[in-house]
Tab-separated table of C-alpha atoms (C1' of nucleotides) in Angstrom:
chain	number	residue	atom	x	y	z
A	1	MET	CA	0.933	0.565	9.471
A	2	THR	CA	-2.403	0.403	11.392
A	3	SER	CA	-0.281	-0.431	14.313
A	4	PRO	CA	-2.387	0.373	17.222
A	5	ARG	CA	-1.121	2.611	20.092
A	6	PRO	CA	-0.082	0.476	22.809
A	7	GLU	CA	-2.129	2.681	25.417
A	8	TRP	CA	-5.596	1.527	24.025
A	9	LEU	CA	-4.403	-1.764	22.899
A	10	ALA	CA	-3.989	-2.397	26.600
A	11	ALA	CA	-7.449	-1.118	27.062
A	12	LEU	CA	-8.491	-4.106	24.903
A	13	ALA	CA	-6.139	-6.600	26.016
A	14	HIS	CA	-8.120	-7.741	29.116
A	15	LEU	CA	-11.271	-8.185	26.954
A	16	ALA	CA	-9.613	-10.226	24.422
A	17	VAL	CA	-9.201	-13.940	24.131
A	18	GLU	CA	-6.140	-15.115	22.430
A	19	ARG	CA	-5.728	-18.306	20.178
A	20	THR	CA	-3.339	-19.680	17.643
A	21	TYR	CA	-4.390	-21.031	14.418
A	22	ASP	CA	-2.744	-23.346	11.933
A	23	ALA	CA	-2.641	-22.496	8.225
A	24	GLY	CA	-6.041	-23.403	6.478
A	25	GLU	CA	-7.976	-22.895	9.754
A	26	ALA	CA	-10.916	-20.616	9.411
A	27	VAL	CA	-11.172	-17.959	12.074
A	28	PHE	CA	-14.806	-17.507	11.087
A	29	ARG	CA	-17.100	-18.327	8.137
A	30	LEU	CA	-19.565	-16.354	6.055
A	31	GLY	CA	-22.946	-16.295	7.703
A	32	ALA	CA	-21.707	-17.094	11.154
A	33	ALA	CA	-22.980	-14.988	14.100
A	34	ALA	CA	-20.459	-12.011	14.349
A	35	ARG	CA	-19.691	-12.114	18.132
A	36	HIS	CA	-16.128	-10.959	17.865
A	37	VAL	CA	-13.831	-8.487	16.235
A	38	HIS	CA	-10.252	-9.696	15.739
A	39	PHE	CA	-6.736	-8.547	15.915
A	40	LEU	CA	-4.042	-10.427	14.171
A	41	ALA	CA	-0.964	-10.402	16.452
A	42	GLU	CA	1.158	-12.620	14.247
A	43	GLY	CA	0.862	-14.655	10.920
A	44	ARG	CA	-1.566	-13.754	7.876
A	45	VAL	CA	-5.164	-14.030	7.464
A	46	THR	CA	-7.162	-13.520	4.276
A	47	LEU	CA	-10.705	-12.548	4.008
A	48	SER	CA	-12.367	-13.801	1.133
A	49	ARG	CA	-15.657	-14.816	-0.455
A	50	PHE	CA	-16.675	-17.600	-2.741
A	51	GLY	CA	-18.265	-17.459	-6.082
A	52	PRO	CA	-21.043	-19.549	-7.222
A	53	ARG	CA	-18.520	-22.460	-8.279
A	54	GLY	CA	-16.431	-22.052	-5.277
A	55	GLU	CA	-13.833	-19.594	-6.766
A	56	GLU	CA	-12.037	-17.864	-3.918
A	57	VAL	CA	-11.815	-14.229	-4.117
A	58	ALA	CA	-9.712	-12.443	-1.711
A	59	ILE	CA	-11.053	-9.217	-0.601
A	60	HIS	CA	-8.495	-8.321	2.117
A	61	ALA	CA	-5.378	-9.569	3.408
A	62	ALA	CA	-4.947	-8.778	7.041
A	63	ARG	CA	-1.401	-8.262	8.126
A	64	ALA	CA	0.213	-8.640	11.591
A	65	GLY	CA	-0.695	-5.654	13.782
A	66	GLU	CA	-4.149	-5.246	12.083
A	67	PHE	CA	-7.758	-5.739	13.215
A	68	PHE	CA	-9.945	-7.413	10.826
A	69	ALA	CA	-13.698	-7.857	10.521
A	70	GLU	CA	-14.115	-4.414	12.091
A	71	ALA	CA	-17.079	-3.910	9.955
A	72	SER	CA	-18.800	-6.719	11.556
A	73	LEU	CA	-19.126	-4.706	14.796
A	74	HIS	CA	-22.432	-3.508	13.302
A	75	SER	CA	-23.770	-6.358	11.487
A	76	GLU	CA	-25.188	-9.678	12.941
A	77	ARG	CA	-23.310	-12.064	10.810
A	78	TYR	CA	-20.027	-12.194	9.050
A	79	HIS	CA	-19.902	-11.114	5.467
A	80	CYS	CA	-16.833	-13.077	4.509
A	81	THR	CA	-14.726	-15.946	5.473
A	82	ALA	CA	-11.412	-15.503	7.379
A	83	VAL	CA	-8.874	-18.265	6.639
A	84	VAL	CA	-5.448	-18.469	8.034
A	85	ALA	CA	-2.651	-18.327	5.369
A	86	ARG	CA	0.153	-18.601	7.723
A	87	PRO	CA	0.167	-19.745	11.361
A	88	ALA	CA	-1.462	-16.986	13.292
A	89	LEU	CA	-1.917	-15.594	16.687
A	90	VAL	CA	-5.400	-13.941	16.967
A	91	ALA	CA	-6.870	-12.000	19.750
A	92	SER	CA	-10.577	-11.872	19.602
A	93	ILE	CA	-12.523	-9.231	21.313
A	94	PRO	CA	-16.205	-9.866	22.047
A	95	SER	CA	-18.275	-7.331	19.910
A	96	ASP	CA	-20.575	-6.376	22.750
A	97	GLU	CA	-17.894	-5.522	25.136
A	98	LEU	CA	-16.173	-3.594	22.418
A	99	ARG	CA	-19.303	-1.714	21.742
A	100	ALA	CA	-19.715	-0.850	25.323
A	101	LEU	CA	-16.145	0.428	25.638
A	102	LEU	CA	-16.669	2.594	22.570
A	103	ARG	CA	-19.766	4.143	24.263
A	104	ARG	CA	-18.083	4.623	27.513
A	105	ASP	CA	-14.654	6.208	26.202
A	106	ALA	CA	-15.079	8.771	23.652
A	107	GLU	CA	-11.242	9.071	23.003
A	108	PHE	CA	-11.129	5.357	22.316
A	109	ALA	CA	-14.125	5.771	20.040
A	110	MET	CA	-12.237	8.489	17.961
A	111	GLN	CA	-9.252	6.232	17.514
A	112	TRP	CA	-11.215	3.303	16.451
A	113	LEU	CA	-13.074	5.416	13.960
A	114	ALA	CA	-9.686	6.525	12.778
A	115	ILE	CA	-8.826	2.966	12.125
A	116	VAL	CA	-11.978	2.016	10.288
A	117	SER	CA	-11.564	5.222	8.141
A	118	ARG	CA	-8.195	4.389	7.255
A	119	GLN	CA	-9.297	0.919	6.110
A	120	LEU	CA	-11.901	2.676	4.078
A	121	ARG	CA	-9.434	4.747	2.241
A	122	GLN	CA	-7.376	1.788	1.671
A	123	ALA	CA	-10.154	-0.202	0.155
A	124	ARG	CA	-11.258	2.855	-2.080
A	125	THR	CA	-7.665	3.051	-3.183
A	126	ARG	CA	-7.737	-0.439	-4.031
A	127	VAL	CA	-10.914	-0.043	-5.990
A	128	GLU	CA	-9.192	2.776	-7.919
A	129	ARG	CA	-6.231	0.422	-8.810
A	130	LEU	CA	-8.627	-2.433	-10.029
A	131	CYS	CA	-10.316	-0.002	-12.253
A	132	LEU	CA	-7.219	0.566	-14.078
A	133	LYS	CA	-7.033	-1.598	-17.341
A	134	GLY	CA	-3.536	-2.564	-17.969
A	135	ALA	CA	-1.227	-4.575	-15.721
A	136	ARG	CA	1.540	-1.863	-15.854
A	137	GLU	CA	-0.722	0.918	-14.827
A	138	ARG	CA	-1.896	-1.163	-11.764
A	139	VAL	CA	1.739	-1.896	-10.837
A	140	ARG	CA	2.505	1.796	-11.297
A	141	HIS	CA	-0.392	2.805	-9.202
A	142	LEU	CA	0.628	0.527	-6.568
A	143	LEU	CA	4.063	2.011	-6.208
A	144	LEU	CA	2.554	5.369	-6.305
A	145	THR	CA	0.063	4.919	-3.800
A	146	GLU	CA	1.421	2.314	-1.311
A	147	GLY	CA	5.224	2.976	-1.874
A	148	SER	CA	6.943	4.800	0.895
A	149	GLY	CA	9.279	7.780	0.613
A	150	ALA	CA	9.961	10.011	-2.403
A	151	ALA	CA	11.406	6.983	-4.241
A	152	HIS	CA	8.098	5.023	-3.914
A	153	ARG	CA	9.784	1.832	-2.749
A	154	TYR	CA	7.286	-0.826	-2.168
A	155	THR	CA	8.135	-3.607	0.028
A	156	LEU	CA	6.507	-6.978	-0.782
A	157	HIS	CA	4.587	-8.631	1.755
A	158	GLY	CA	4.830	-12.191	1.019
A	159	SER	CA	5.341	-13.742	-2.452
A	160	VAL	CA	4.773	-12.311	-5.866
A	161	LYS	CA	1.874	-14.640	-6.282
A	162	ASP	CA	0.164	-12.988	-3.414
A	163	LEU	CA	0.672	-9.568	-4.807
A	164	ALA	CA	-0.741	-10.943	-8.140
A	165	VAL	CA	-3.909	-11.693	-6.311
A	166	ASP	CA	-4.072	-8.240	-4.733
A	167	LEU	CA	-3.687	-6.702	-8.046
A	168	GLY	CA	-6.473	-9.006	-9.714
A	169	LEU	CA	-3.929	-10.536	-12.075
A	170	THR	CA	-2.690	-14.021	-12.672
A	171	HIS	CA	1.035	-14.464	-11.481
A	172	GLU	CA	2.243	-15.000	-14.846
A	173	ALA	CA	0.855	-11.978	-16.020
A	174	LEU	CA	2.361	-10.031	-13.177
A	175	TYR	CA	5.868	-11.731	-13.548
A	176	ARG	CA	5.850	-10.850	-17.221
A	177	THR	CA	4.796	-7.365	-16.433
A	178	LEU	CA	7.428	-6.828	-13.938
A	179	ALA	CA	10.083	-8.249	-16.057
A	180	ALA	CA	8.999	-5.863	-18.956
A	181	MET	CA	8.894	-2.783	-16.723
A	182	GLU	CA	12.260	-3.552	-15.498
A	183	ARG	CA	13.535	-4.197	-18.894
A	184	GLU	CA	12.231	-0.814	-19.995
A	185	ASN	CA	13.722	0.768	-16.922
A	186	LEU	CA	10.479	1.835	-15.346
A	187	ILE	CA	10.910	-0.003	-12.086
A	188	LEU	CA	13.822	-1.567	-10.152
A	189	ARG	CA	13.519	-4.962	-8.331
A	190	GLU	CA	15.650	-5.265	-5.429
A	191	GLU	CA	15.500	-7.829	-2.517
A	192	GLY	CA	11.843	-8.005	-1.906
A	193	SER	CA	10.962	-4.625	-2.892
A	194	LEU	CA	10.016	-2.533	-5.991
A	195	VAL	CA	11.172	0.937	-6.679
A	196	LEU	CA	9.689	3.338	-9.140
A	197	VAL	CA	12.212	4.790	-11.580
A	198	ARG	CA	11.378	8.625	-11.958
A	199	GLN	CA	10.245	9.332	-15.543
A	200	PRO	CA	10.973	12.701	-16.998
A	201	GLY	CA	7.715	14.473	-17.300
A	202	PHE	CA	5.930	12.448	-14.749
A	203	PRO	CA	5.654	14.572	-11.819
A	204	GLY	CA	5.136	12.457	-8.502
A	205	VAL	CA	1.914	12.492	-6.885
B	1	MET	CA	-29.634	3.162	1.935
B	2	THR	CA	-27.243	4.906	4.359
B	3	SER	CA	-30.006	7.410	4.954
B	4	PRO	CA	-29.301	8.947	8.189
B	5	ARG	CA	-31.739	8.878	11.056
B	6	PRO	CA	-33.431	12.256	11.245
B	7	GLU	CA	-32.736	12.635	14.890
B	8	TRP	CA	-29.147	12.942	14.721
B	9	LEU	CA	-28.994	14.482	11.182
B	10	ALA	CA	-30.778	17.208	12.927
B	11	ALA	CA	-27.895	17.320	15.377
B	12	LEU	CA	-25.695	18.057	12.410
B	13	ALA	CA	-28.020	20.502	10.662
B	14	HIS	CA	-26.993	23.533	12.579
B	15	LEU	CA	-23.359	22.905	12.026
B	16	ALA	CA	-23.653	22.593	8.188
B	17	VAL	CA	-23.437	25.045	5.541
B	18	GLU	CA	-25.569	24.308	2.573
B	19	ARG	CA	-24.716	25.127	-1.025
B	20	THR	CA	-25.737	24.197	-4.532
B	21	TYR	CA	-23.343	23.144	-7.114
B	22	ASP	CA	-23.569	23.027	-10.919
B	23	ALA	CA	-22.724	20.056	-12.907
B	24	GLY	CA	-18.925	20.025	-13.514
B	25	GLU	CA	-18.061	22.143	-10.427
B	26	ALA	CA	-15.711	20.628	-7.879
B	27	VAL	CA	-16.664	20.338	-4.200
B	28	PHE	CA	-13.058	19.759	-3.324
B	29	ARG	CA	-9.841	18.847	-4.969
B	30	LEU	CA	-7.176	16.228	-4.213
B	31	GLY	CA	-4.514	17.900	-1.821
B	32	ALA	CA	-6.737	20.571	-0.635
B	33	ALA	CA	-7.186	20.939	3.189
B	34	ALA	CA	-9.806	18.655	4.378
B	35	ARG	CA	-11.642	21.050	6.631
B	36	HIS	CA	-15.277	19.713	5.894
B	37	VAL	CA	-17.234	16.430	5.721
B	38	HIS	CA	-19.885	16.598	3.158
B	39	PHE	CA	-23.561	15.325	2.873
B	40	LEU	CA	-25.149	14.972	-0.325
B	41	ALA	CA	-28.745	16.163	-0.047
B	42	GLU	CA	-29.548	15.932	-3.894
B	43	GLY	CA	-27.782	15.425	-7.142
B	44	ARG	CA	-24.870	13.191	-7.928
B	45	VAL	CA	-21.180	13.673	-7.035
B	46	THR	CA	-18.253	11.387	-8.097
B	47	LEU	CA	-15.271	10.883	-6.111
B	48	SER	CA	-12.305	10.303	-8.455
B	49	ARG	CA	-8.456	10.545	-8.740
B	50	PHE	CA	-6.575	11.208	-11.911
B	51	GLY	CA	-3.934	9.075	-13.665
B	52	PRO	CA	-0.557	10.393	-14.712
B	53	ARG	CA	-2.102	11.318	-18.053
B	54	GLY	CA	-5.334	12.811	-16.755
B	55	GLU	CA	-7.514	9.758	-17.048
B	56	GLU	CA	-10.163	9.911	-14.504
B	57	VAL	CA	-10.789	6.892	-12.239
B	58	ALA	CA	-13.914	6.879	-10.324
B	59	ILE	CA	-13.577	5.419	-6.817
B	60	HIS	CA	-16.884	6.397	-5.489
B	61	ALA	CA	-20.181	7.628	-6.695
B	62	ALA	CA	-22.020	9.366	-3.824
B	63	ARG	CA	-25.748	9.141	-3.920
B	64	ALA	CA	-28.440	11.488	-2.610
B	65	GLY	CA	-28.576	10.893	1.202
B	66	GLU	CA	-25.146	9.816	1.562
B	67	PHE	CA	-22.054	11.349	3.372
B	68	PHE	CA	-18.976	11.667	1.376
B	69	ALA	CA	-15.146	12.267	2.222
B	70	GLU	CA	-16.078	10.800	5.651
B	71	ALA	CA	-12.650	9.356	5.615
B	72	SER	CA	-11.227	12.864	5.551
B	73	LEU	CA	-12.155	13.466	9.163
B	74	HIS	CA	-8.776	11.865	10.089
B	75	SER	CA	-6.462	13.297	7.440
B	76	GLU	CA	-5.183	16.704	6.740
B	77	ARG	CA	-5.901	16.681	3.062
B	78	TYR	CA	-8.422	15.344	0.536
B	79	HIS	CA	-7.348	12.171	-0.944
B	80	CYS	CA	-9.458	12.576	-4.168
B	81	THR	CA	-11.395	14.996	-6.094
B	82	ALA	CA	-15.206	15.469	-5.831
B	83	VAL	CA	-16.949	16.469	-8.899
B	84	VAL	CA	-20.563	17.251	-9.218
B	85	ALA	CA	-22.076	14.931	-11.940
B	86	ARG	CA	-25.496	16.458	-11.733
B	87	PRO	CA	-26.677	19.491	-10.061
B	88	ALA	CA	-26.213	19.015	-6.420
B	89	LEU	CA	-27.247	20.276	-3.111
B	90	VAL	CA	-24.412	19.738	-0.547
B	91	ALA	CA	-24.289	20.288	3.177
B	92	SER	CA	-20.780	20.836	4.487
B	93	ILE	CA	-19.924	20.132	8.131
B	94	PRO	CA	-16.682	21.495	9.538
B	95	SER	CA	-14.310	18.715	10.574
B	96	ASP	CA	-13.426	20.200	13.792
B	97	GLU	CA	-16.997	20.706	14.972
B	98	LEU	CA	-17.953	17.098	13.897
B	99	ARG	CA	-14.905	15.789	15.710
B	100	ALA	CA	-15.928	17.688	18.904
B	101	LEU	CA	-19.420	16.260	18.573
B	102	LEU	CA	-18.213	12.771	18.092
B	103	ARG	CA	-16.285	13.309	21.334
B	104	ARG	CA	-19.070	14.628	23.148
B	105	ASP	CA	-21.826	12.422	22.005
B	106	ALA	CA	-21.254	8.658	22.399
B	107	GLU	CA	-24.435	7.652	20.833
B	108	PHE	CA	-23.669	9.831	17.839
B	109	ALA	CA	-20.308	8.562	17.606
B	110	MET	CA	-21.657	4.851	17.453
B	111	GLN	CA	-23.974	5.739	14.533
B	112	TRP	CA	-21.261	7.620	12.598
B	113	LEU	CA	-19.000	4.674	13.082
B	114	ALA	CA	-21.819	2.427	11.517
B	115	ILE	CA	-21.965	4.509	8.590
B	116	VAL	CA	-18.147	4.435	7.968
B	117	SER	CA	-18.346	0.713	8.579
B	118	ARG	CA	-21.262	0.175	6.109
B	119	GLN	CA	-19.042	2.077	3.528
B	120	LEU	CA	-16.104	-0.165	4.169
B	121	ARG	CA	-18.215	-3.170	3.581
B	122	GLN	CA	-19.527	-1.845	0.382
B	123	ALA	CA	-16.021	-0.772	-0.717
B	124	ARG	CA	-14.802	-4.381	-0.026
B	125	THR	CA	-17.731	-5.806	-1.984
B	126	ARG	CA	-16.765	-3.684	-4.980
B	127	VAL	CA	-13.213	-5.056	-4.714
B	128	GLU	CA	-14.552	-8.439	-4.796
B	129	ARG	CA	-16.506	-7.674	-7.849
B	130	LEU	CA	-13.740	-6.066	-9.560
B	131	CYS	CA	-11.575	-9.089	-8.898
B	132	LEU	CA	-13.960	-11.123	-11.053
B	133	LYS	CA	-12.425	-11.540	-14.667
B	134	GLY	CA	-15.610	-11.852	-16.745
B	135	ALA	CA	-18.293	-9.191	-17.287
B	136	ARG	CA	-20.986	-11.500	-16.892
B	137	GLU	CA	-19.702	-12.630	-13.577
B	138	ARG	CA	-19.493	-9.034	-12.401
B	139	VAL	CA	-23.044	-8.530	-13.521
B	140	ARG	CA	-24.222	-11.589	-11.662
B	141	HIS	CA	-22.281	-10.422	-8.552
B	142	LEU	CA	-23.743	-7.118	-8.631
B	143	LEU	CA	-27.264	-8.430	-8.612
B	144	LEU	CA	-26.408	-11.003	-5.921
B	145	THR	CA	-24.951	-8.269	-3.808
B	146	GLU	CA	-26.726	-5.234	-4.355
B	147	GLY	CA	-30.110	-6.603	-5.651
B	148	SER	CA	-33.019	-6.271	-3.315
B	149	GLY	CA	-35.483	-9.033	-2.280
B	150	ALA	CA	-35.359	-12.842	-3.062
B	151	ALA	CA	-35.548	-11.949	-6.709
B	152	HIS	CA	-32.298	-9.923	-6.550
B	153	ARG	CA	-33.770	-6.829	-8.376
B	154	TYR	CA	-31.275	-4.187	-8.865
B	155	THR	CA	-32.432	-0.715	-9.504
B	156	LEU	CA	-30.237	1.343	-11.761
B	157	HIS	CA	-29.067	4.679	-10.411
B	158	GLY	CA	-28.480	6.830	-13.373
B	159	SER	CA	-27.554	5.430	-16.740
B	160	VAL	CA	-26.072	2.313	-17.890
B	161	LYS	CA	-22.961	4.110	-18.644
B	162	ASP	CA	-22.428	4.995	-15.046
B	163	LEU	CA	-23.065	1.434	-14.133
B	164	ALA	CA	-20.351	0.449	-16.675
B	165	VAL	CA	-17.840	2.657	-14.810
B	166	ASP	CA	-18.935	1.070	-11.474
B	167	LEU	CA	-18.133	-2.292	-12.757
B	168	GLY	CA	-14.914	-1.388	-14.300
B	169	LEU	CA	-16.082	-1.899	-17.864
B	170	THR	CA	-16.518	0.049	-20.961
B	171	HIS	CA	-20.179	0.857	-21.675
B	172	GLU	CA	-19.999	-1.095	-25.054
B	173	ALA	CA	-18.965	-4.236	-23.180
B	174	LEU	CA	-21.559	-3.781	-20.532
B	175	TYR	CA	-24.420	-3.358	-23.330
B	176	ARG	CA	-23.133	-6.482	-25.078
B	177	THR	CA	-23.007	-8.538	-21.944
B	178	LEU	CA	-26.452	-7.309	-20.700
B	179	ALA	CA	-27.972	-8.264	-24.129
B	180	ALA	CA	-26.313	-11.544	-24.062
B	181	MET	CA	-27.398	-12.559	-20.799
B	182	GLU	CA	-30.986	-11.428	-21.479
B	183	ARG	CA	-30.854	-13.447	-24.595
B	184	GLU	CA	-29.736	-16.351	-22.580
B	185	ASN	CA	-32.457	-15.906	-20.080
B	186	LEU	CA	-29.958	-15.290	-17.041
B	187	ILE	CA	-31.362	-11.815	-16.273
B	188	LEU	CA	-34.391	-9.658	-17.248
B	189	ARG	CA	-34.249	-6.010	-17.947
B	190	GLU	CA	-37.267	-4.068	-17.007
B	191	GLU	CA	-37.832	-0.431	-16.725
B	192	GLY	CA	-34.560	0.717	-15.113
B	193	SER	CA	-33.852	-2.312	-13.210
B	194	LEU	CA	-32.188	-5.848	-13.561
B	195	VAL	CA	-33.554	-9.013	-12.267
B	196	LEU	CA	-31.555	-12.147	-11.802
B	197	VAL	CA	-33.321	-15.316	-13.261
B	198	ARG	CA	-33.044	-18.063	-10.900
B	199	GLN	CA	-30.873	-20.726	-12.361
B	200	PRO	CA	-31.417	-24.405	-11.411
B	201	GLY	CA	-28.353	-25.601	-9.466
B	202	PHE	CA	-27.412	-22.287	-8.405
B	203	PRO	CA	-28.560	-21.821	-4.787
B	204	GLY	CA	-28.862	-18.054	-3.796
B	205	VAL	CA	-26.391	-16.391	-1.629
C	1	DC	C1'	-35.473	21.278	-36.348
C	2	DG	C1'	-30.669	20.761	-35.134
C	3	DT	C1'	-27.750	19.118	-31.588
C	4	DC	C1'	-26.281	16.558	-27.816
C	5	DG	C1'	-25.857	12.584	-25.130
C	6	DC	C1'	-27.414	7.900	-24.345
C	7	DA	C1'	-28.165	3.465	-26.223
C	8	DT	C1'	-26.937	-0.250	-29.412
C	9	DT	C1'	-24.445	-2.980	-32.802
C	10	DG	C1'	-20.402	-4.132	-35.800
C	11	DA	C1'	-15.376	-4.989	-36.796
C	12	DT	C1'	-10.730	-5.216	-35.246
C	13	DA	C1'	-6.668	-5.420	-32.275
C	14	DT	C1'	-4.659	-6.317	-27.891
C	15	DC	C1'	-3.909	-7.729	-23.551
C	16	DG	C1'	-4.305	-10.944	-20.023
C	17	DC	C1'	-5.899	-15.867	-19.155
C	18	DT	C1'	-4.999	-20.671	-19.766
C	19	DC	C1'	-2.177	-24.588	-20.282
C	20	DA	C1'	2.357	-26.086	-20.377
C	21	DA	C1'	7.109	-26.803	-18.921
C	22	DA	C1'	11.736	-25.697	-16.939
C	23	DT	C1'	14.440	-23.907	-13.229
C	24	DC	C1'	15.458	-22.624	-8.552
C	25	DC	C1'	15.006	-22.974	-3.810
C	26	DG	C1'	14.381	-24.668	0.905
C	27	DG	C1'	13.089	-28.306	3.657
C	28	DT	C1'	12.899	-33.229	4.680
C	29	DG	C1'	14.016	-37.817	5.118
C	30	DG	C1'	17.030	-41.714	4.021
D	1	DC	C1'	25.608	-35.885	2.258
D	2	DC	C1'	22.460	-36.383	-1.230
D	3	DA	C1'	18.066	-37.429	-3.322
D	4	DC	C1'	13.665	-36.052	-3.417
D	5	DC	C1'	9.574	-32.903	-2.973
D	6	DG	C1'	6.634	-28.960	-3.167
D	7	DG	C1'	5.933	-24.399	-4.037
D	8	DA	C1'	7.655	-20.208	-6.044
D	9	DT	C1'	9.486	-18.116	-10.184
D	10	DT	C1'	9.918	-17.671	-15.006
D	11	DT	C1'	9.101	-18.132	-19.916
D	12	DG	C1'	6.509	-19.896	-24.186
D	13	DA	C1'	2.361	-20.339	-27.260
D	14	DG	C1'	-2.375	-19.479	-28.447
D	15	DC	C1'	-7.027	-18.333	-27.462
D	16	DG	C1'	-10.740	-15.486	-26.001
D	17	DA	C1'	-12.635	-11.635	-23.973
D	18	DT	C1'	-12.743	-6.883	-23.580
D	19	DA	C1'	-11.082	-2.465	-25.224
D	20	DT	C1'	-11.111	0.552	-29.112
D	21	DC	C1'	-12.774	2.643	-33.009
D	22	DA	C1'	-16.814	3.492	-35.909
D	23	DA	C1'	-21.513	4.111	-37.015
D	24	DT	C1'	-26.395	4.505	-36.394
D	25	DG	C1'	-30.890	5.243	-33.906
D	26	DC	C1'	-33.272	7.698	-30.580
D	27	DG	C1'	-35.167	10.966	-27.130
D	28	DA	C1'	-34.641	15.392	-24.846
D	29	DC	C1'	-34.088	20.016	-24.948
D	30	DG	C1'	-33.524	24.547	-26.727
DNA sequence: CGTCGCATTGATATCGCTCAAATCCGGTGG
DNA sequence: CCACCGGATTTGAGCGATATCAATGCGACG
């Protein structure tokens, strides 16, 4: 998802500077001047902020094929820190050149707007999920909203631990919840994906 | 915040249809054809979705002067339900006309993009907040991120109950937390606003 | 003056967090 | 080939924070 159409990725390609990053490296840090918007070609990057005592809080996990820090197009400084979780190939586009392109090319601007809008919807869906109280409800919500097809199959991107962070749970709680839900025949776990078992009286979304 | 510049609000005015809504009325419902983007001139509107048993989950509370359902510009149907919390005056702009305007006017498109980007950042900040475990941490985070000025003063928009929903807490838990934090001299409550008391050893953000 | 909703506080139960430990797995080096 | 290692996975036990249920005061509004 969010895989950009090639025709206008090409429009950006000659503006971008590519670079590889090792795991643990920072692409940018909170407070730094936001001079680039980034595209993650390969690997994994997590956007996070840090609490007063240094607790890391993940606010977004960029996947290969996604832009990240798009919101920084309109702000002076980065509002979070981007750390590479798995060795990554990142294409960085200078903000001012991207701004110029957006102003010049209305069609491109519409597509860029579509990307940001989708991210907004995803973020709001995640807010909705985090407002649910129980771990089971969050898992159900995840499958209903992110699962593909009528069977609501959700393919794991990374480890279960990563998913736990995404759901705002500890990995222990998630493991237990998944085990319990499978025991009660609410979900199925198979080869890196979760499937929602259709419940009688629960119409799909 | 998010108050649109008059010059281009005017550009939208002649496209919009204004209407008043009573509390409890729905501006649109999940699944309906997304033919309009909305601007809340007065009142309060909450965007929410419903769990399998009808539990309402608030995903956004639009304030006067904000657009809502901007993300629906790029989707066929609404992804949530907008219910009026307080009597509201809503200006609805036909999606296709707005799309045409975005395509025609690059400057307007940039400003629209800025609005959506800001909403994205706000949503991500809220995700970050909801990932914090304790109620106190969430309150602290709220004041640090949404509070204005060096004193981090946060002005309540509506009742404390509303704030509790925003923080993903029950109102009882929030009342208790606020009382405890005030008792411990961590915050001050004064006339509809919360102020963070600067703690030694806690550098501001 | 009664009613309704917000604000507030108390008592109890539950769920997830924390600490702890065992197993499994892929990779690495001898 | 095998021993070892680190990280993911899984399960256990106990505690604490928040949800839940309940009750009261208070102010607005008809």
